[in-house]
Short mmCIF file of C-alpha atoms in Angstrom, two decimals:
data_model
loop_
_atom_site.label_atom_id
_atom_site.label_comp_id
_atom_site.label_asym_id
_atom_site.label_seq_id
_atom_site.Cartn_x
_atom_site.Cartn_y
_atom_site.Cartn_z
CA MET A 1 65.68 27.33 -52.13
CA ASN A 2 67.74 27.98 -49.03
CA ARG A 3 71.47 28.54 -49.46
CA MET A 4 73.84 26.22 -47.60
CA SER A 5 75.41 27.68 -44.47
CA ALA A 6 79.02 27.44 -43.36
CA ASN A 7 78.23 25.29 -40.32
CA GLN A 8 76.78 22.39 -42.31
CA THR A 9 78.37 18.95 -42.30
CA LYS A 10 81.35 18.79 -44.64
CA VAL A 11 81.31 16.41 -47.58
CA ASP A 12 83.51 13.34 -47.12
CA ASP A 13 83.88 9.97 -48.85
CA SER A 14 80.82 8.58 -47.07
CA THR A 15 78.59 11.28 -48.57
CA GLN A 16 79.82 11.11 -52.18
CA TYR A 17 77.82 9.19 -54.77
CA ASP A 18 77.80 8.48 -58.46
CA VAL A 19 74.06 9.18 -58.62
CA ILE A 20 71.52 10.54 -56.14
CA VAL A 21 67.86 9.87 -56.95
CA VAL A 22 65.42 12.41 -55.52
CA GLY A 23 62.01 10.84 -54.97
CA CYS A 24 61.33 7.18 -54.21
CA GLY A 25 58.08 6.36 -55.91
CA GLY A 26 57.90 3.77 -58.67
CA TRP A 27 60.17 5.66 -61.09
CA GLY A 28 62.73 6.47 -58.41
CA LEU A 29 62.88 2.87 -57.18
CA ALA A 30 63.31 1.58 -60.73
CA ALA A 31 66.17 4.03 -61.34
CA LEU A 32 67.90 3.00 -58.10
CA LYS A 33 67.67 -0.68 -59.02
CA VAL A 34 69.04 -0.25 -62.56
CA LEU A 35 71.87 2.04 -61.48
CA SER A 36 72.82 -0.29 -58.61
CA ASP A 37 72.88 -3.25 -60.99
CA ILE A 38 75.53 -1.61 -63.17
CA GLY A 39 77.76 -1.04 -60.17
CA LEU A 40 77.22 2.63 -59.42
CA ARG A 41 77.21 4.02 -55.88
CA VAL A 42 73.70 5.38 -55.52
CA LEU A 43 71.39 6.87 -52.90
CA GLY A 44 67.69 7.62 -52.92
CA ILE A 45 66.26 10.43 -50.81
CA GLU A 46 62.55 10.73 -50.06
CA ARG A 47 61.03 13.55 -48.05
CA LYS A 48 58.38 11.30 -46.50
CA GLU A 49 57.71 7.58 -47.01
CA ILE A 50 58.35 5.42 -50.07
CA CYS A 51 55.59 6.04 -52.64
CA ASN A 52 54.39 9.04 -50.68
CA ASN A 53 52.21 10.29 -53.55
CA LEU A 54 50.13 7.08 -53.47
CA ARG A 55 49.47 7.54 -49.77
CA HIS A 56 47.33 10.61 -50.51
CA TYR A 57 44.57 8.41 -51.89
CA MET A 58 42.11 5.91 -50.41
CA LYS A 59 44.01 2.76 -49.51
CA ASN A 60 41.22 0.58 -50.92
CA MET A 61 40.92 2.52 -54.18
CA LEU A 62 41.47 0.32 -57.21
CA MET A 63 43.99 1.33 -59.85
CA HIS A 64 42.76 1.54 -63.42
CA SER A 65 45.90 -0.02 -64.88
CA TYR A 66 46.87 -3.66 -64.63
CA LEU A 67 49.40 -4.55 -61.95
CA SER A 68 51.60 -6.09 -64.66
CA TYR A 69 52.03 -2.59 -66.16
CA MET A 70 53.13 -1.06 -62.84
CA VAL A 71 54.98 -3.78 -60.97
CA LEU A 72 58.79 -3.52 -60.74
CA ASP A 73 59.62 -7.09 -59.77
CA PRO A 74 58.66 -9.85 -62.27
CA GLU A 75 58.51 -12.22 -59.29
CA ASP A 76 56.18 -9.98 -57.29
CA PRO A 77 54.03 -12.23 -55.06
CA ILE A 78 50.82 -10.28 -55.71
CA LEU A 79 51.35 -10.57 -59.47
CA ALA A 80 52.11 -14.28 -59.14
CA ARG A 81 48.95 -14.83 -57.11
CA GLU A 82 46.49 -12.63 -59.02
CA GLY A 83 47.75 -12.73 -62.61
CA ASN A 84 48.67 -10.16 -65.26
CA GLU A 85 45.22 -8.57 -65.61
CA TYR A 86 44.70 -7.83 -61.93
CA HIS A 87 43.75 -4.30 -60.87
CA PRO A 88 45.60 -3.67 -57.60
CA ARG A 89 44.36 -1.58 -54.73
CA ILE A 90 46.47 1.39 -53.67
CA GLU A 91 47.66 -0.38 -50.52
CA GLU A 92 48.73 -3.42 -52.57
CA LEU A 93 50.75 -1.27 -54.96
CA ILE A 94 52.45 0.49 -52.04
CA ARG A 95 53.26 -2.88 -50.51
CA SER A 96 54.62 -4.14 -53.84
CA TYR A 97 56.97 -1.15 -54.17
CA SER A 98 58.04 -1.28 -50.51
CA ASP A 99 58.78 -5.01 -50.76
CA PHE A 100 60.78 -4.34 -53.94
CA ALA A 101 62.97 -1.79 -52.15
CA GLN A 102 63.53 -4.18 -49.25
CA LYS A 103 64.17 -7.25 -51.42
CA PHE A 104 66.96 -5.55 -53.37
CA ASN A 105 68.24 -3.60 -50.37
CA LEU A 106 67.99 -0.29 -52.18
CA PRO A 107 69.85 2.51 -50.34
CA ILE A 108 67.15 5.01 -49.38
CA LYS A 109 66.96 7.78 -46.81
CA THR A 110 63.30 8.45 -45.99
CA HIS A 111 62.21 11.67 -44.29
CA HIS A 112 65.06 13.50 -45.99
CA GLU A 113 64.12 16.53 -48.08
CA LEU A 114 66.21 18.22 -50.76
CA VAL A 115 66.41 21.92 -49.87
CA ASP A 116 69.14 23.12 -52.23
CA ILE A 117 71.27 21.92 -55.12
CA GLU A 118 74.31 23.56 -56.70
CA GLY A 119 76.87 22.67 -59.32
CA ALA A 120 76.79 21.01 -62.71
CA LYS A 121 77.64 17.73 -64.44
CA ASP A 122 80.04 15.55 -62.41
CA ASP A 123 80.00 17.98 -59.49
CA PHE A 124 76.62 18.42 -57.78
CA LEU A 125 76.33 19.49 -54.15
CA LEU A 126 73.00 18.80 -52.45
CA SER A 127 71.73 20.18 -49.17
CA VAL A 128 69.38 17.71 -47.48
CA ARG A 129 67.27 18.22 -44.34
CA ASP A 130 66.18 15.24 -42.22
CA GLY A 131 63.01 14.82 -40.16
CA GLU A 132 64.66 16.39 -37.12
CA GLY A 133 65.53 19.55 -39.04
CA ARG A 134 69.24 18.77 -39.33
CA THR A 135 70.92 19.67 -42.61
CA SER A 136 73.74 17.73 -44.27
CA CYS A 137 75.62 17.91 -47.56
CA LEU A 138 75.79 15.19 -50.21
CA LYS A 139 77.87 15.15 -53.38
CA ALA A 140 76.99 13.39 -56.63
CA LYS A 141 78.19 13.17 -60.21
CA ARG A 142 74.61 12.93 -61.45
CA VAL A 143 71.19 13.72 -59.98
CA VAL A 144 67.95 12.04 -61.05
CA LEU A 145 64.74 13.93 -60.22
CA ALA A 146 61.89 11.44 -59.80
CA THR A 147 59.59 13.54 -57.66
CA GLY A 148 56.38 12.44 -59.36
CA SER A 149 53.46 14.37 -60.78
CA TYR A 150 50.90 13.96 -57.98
CA ASP A 151 52.81 15.24 -54.96
CA GLU A 152 51.32 18.72 -55.27
CA PRO A 153 47.62 19.42 -55.87
CA ASN A 154 46.47 20.63 -59.26
CA LEU A 155 44.96 23.97 -58.28
CA ALA A 156 42.11 25.55 -60.20
CA GLY A 157 43.16 29.14 -59.46
CA ILE A 158 39.87 30.16 -57.84
CA PRO A 159 39.18 32.00 -54.56
CA GLY A 160 38.80 29.80 -51.48
CA GLU A 161 40.45 26.63 -52.78
CA LEU A 162 43.10 26.74 -50.04
CA ASN A 163 40.54 26.90 -47.22
CA GLY A 164 40.83 24.25 -44.54
CA SER A 165 37.52 22.69 -45.56
CA VAL A 166 38.80 21.97 -49.08
CA GLN A 167 40.58 18.64 -49.58
CA HIS A 168 42.77 18.16 -52.64
CA TYR A 169 43.35 14.44 -52.01
CA PHE A 170 40.63 11.99 -51.04
CA HIS A 171 42.31 9.72 -48.50
CA GLU A 172 39.76 8.58 -45.91
CA TRP A 173 36.02 8.25 -46.33
CA GLU A 174 34.67 5.87 -43.68
CA HIS A 175 34.02 8.66 -41.14
CA ILE A 176 32.21 10.96 -43.60
CA SER A 177 28.42 10.68 -43.41
CA ASP A 178 25.32 12.89 -43.54
CA GLN A 179 27.29 15.63 -45.28
CA ARG A 180 26.79 17.74 -48.37
CA VAL A 181 29.95 17.25 -50.42
CA LEU A 182 31.07 19.13 -53.52
CA PHE A 183 33.35 17.34 -56.00
CA MET A 184 35.19 19.33 -58.66
CA GLY A 185 36.71 17.67 -61.71
CA GLY A 186 35.74 14.87 -64.03
CA GLY A 187 38.58 12.42 -63.49
CA PHE A 188 38.53 8.88 -62.16
CA SER A 189 39.63 10.07 -58.70
CA SER A 190 36.45 12.12 -58.39
CA ALA A 191 34.37 9.18 -59.56
CA ASP A 192 36.08 6.90 -57.02
CA GLY A 193 35.33 9.32 -54.21
CA ILE A 194 31.73 9.83 -55.26
CA VAL A 195 30.97 6.12 -55.48
CA ALA A 196 32.51 5.66 -52.00
CA LEU A 197 30.61 8.55 -50.39
CA CYS A 198 27.26 8.59 -52.16
CA PRO A 199 25.45 5.94 -50.06
CA ARG A 200 25.72 8.08 -46.90
CA ASN A 201 26.07 11.63 -48.20
CA THR A 202 24.55 14.14 -50.59
CA ILE A 203 26.86 14.83 -53.52
CA LEU A 204 27.10 17.75 -55.91
CA TRP A 205 29.49 17.00 -58.76
CA VAL A 206 30.61 19.83 -61.04
CA VAL A 207 32.42 18.79 -64.21
CA ARG A 208 33.33 20.31 -67.55
CA LYS A 209 32.63 17.04 -69.35
CA SER A 210 29.42 16.22 -71.19
CA LYS A 211 26.65 14.16 -69.60
CA ASP A 212 27.40 11.20 -71.89
CA ALA A 213 31.07 11.20 -70.82
CA VAL A 214 30.12 11.30 -67.13
CA ASP A 215 27.55 8.52 -67.51
CA GLU A 216 30.15 6.32 -69.22
CA MET A 217 32.69 6.96 -66.48
CA LEU A 218 30.25 6.08 -63.70
CA HIS A 219 29.24 2.95 -65.57
CA LEU A 220 32.87 1.84 -65.75
CA GLN A 221 33.43 2.65 -62.09
CA ASN A 222 30.48 0.57 -60.97
CA PHE A 223 30.85 -2.31 -63.39
CA PHE A 224 34.58 -2.91 -63.24
CA PHE A 225 35.71 -1.56 -59.90
CA PHE A 226 32.80 -1.80 -57.46
CA ASP A 227 29.86 -4.01 -56.59
CA LYS A 228 27.91 -4.41 -59.82
CA GLU A 229 24.66 -3.73 -57.94
CA SER A 230 25.86 -0.44 -56.44
CA SER A 231 24.37 2.79 -57.70
CA VAL A 232 25.15 6.46 -57.42
CA PHE A 233 22.43 7.82 -55.13
CA TYR A 234 21.72 11.32 -53.84
CA ASN A 235 23.72 12.84 -56.66
CA GLU A 236 23.31 16.10 -58.46
CA ILE A 237 25.64 16.40 -61.44
CA LEU A 238 26.26 19.68 -63.22
CA THR A 239 27.88 18.84 -66.54
CA GLU A 240 29.63 21.30 -68.86
CA SER A 241 30.04 23.56 -65.81
CA GLN A 242 32.82 24.85 -63.59
CA VAL A 243 33.22 26.27 -60.08
CA VAL A 244 34.45 29.88 -60.06
CA SER A 245 34.71 30.43 -56.28
CA LEU A 246 34.71 28.41 -53.05
CA GLU A 247 34.27 31.37 -50.71
#
């Protein structure tokens, strides 16, 4: 991390907090709400938008957990309308979290990135850079790191995986057609992307899982989360296999 320079803004009463929460996804928002409720002076900082990690995925992708397991507000309007066993789309979950932050007026600075932290218990000094590149200092007695687990891609450690043609998050799909597309990995995100792309593209899917495990996953994707009559066309699936190079 970069060390703080002498010409940075000095810390004053307006930049001192009981707790600073770094990261404003679901966990960060929940922490801000609880800490605010017990009377602490808190601040959330988020380097991009609220729930930035969710914005890497297709906005229409359905979550595999019930909304009731993920929602922060018991009076959430989507939950009230759809019920406890509703599977929300990504865009609905983002809206739920954003509405939660607005409803409870949670103090959040978006487009502010933590670049350095010094100190120890009761005396932390944070260097934060805003979207314009300006750096300021914040002081806190405690720091909560809620940066999430999906903000950075899970790299395979193979040659070529950082090439510009390789996408680590599947965000938009409507404009992709008549392409040969390779999917690596046997998770639900791969299955979501394949089901979305397969009607208009040729797919090669390389997974370490067994054929039975892949068949079961695709069955669940189609039956529960997509049109029950949809099928996975133009697919070639290499099971119990792995990609060793993308060059």
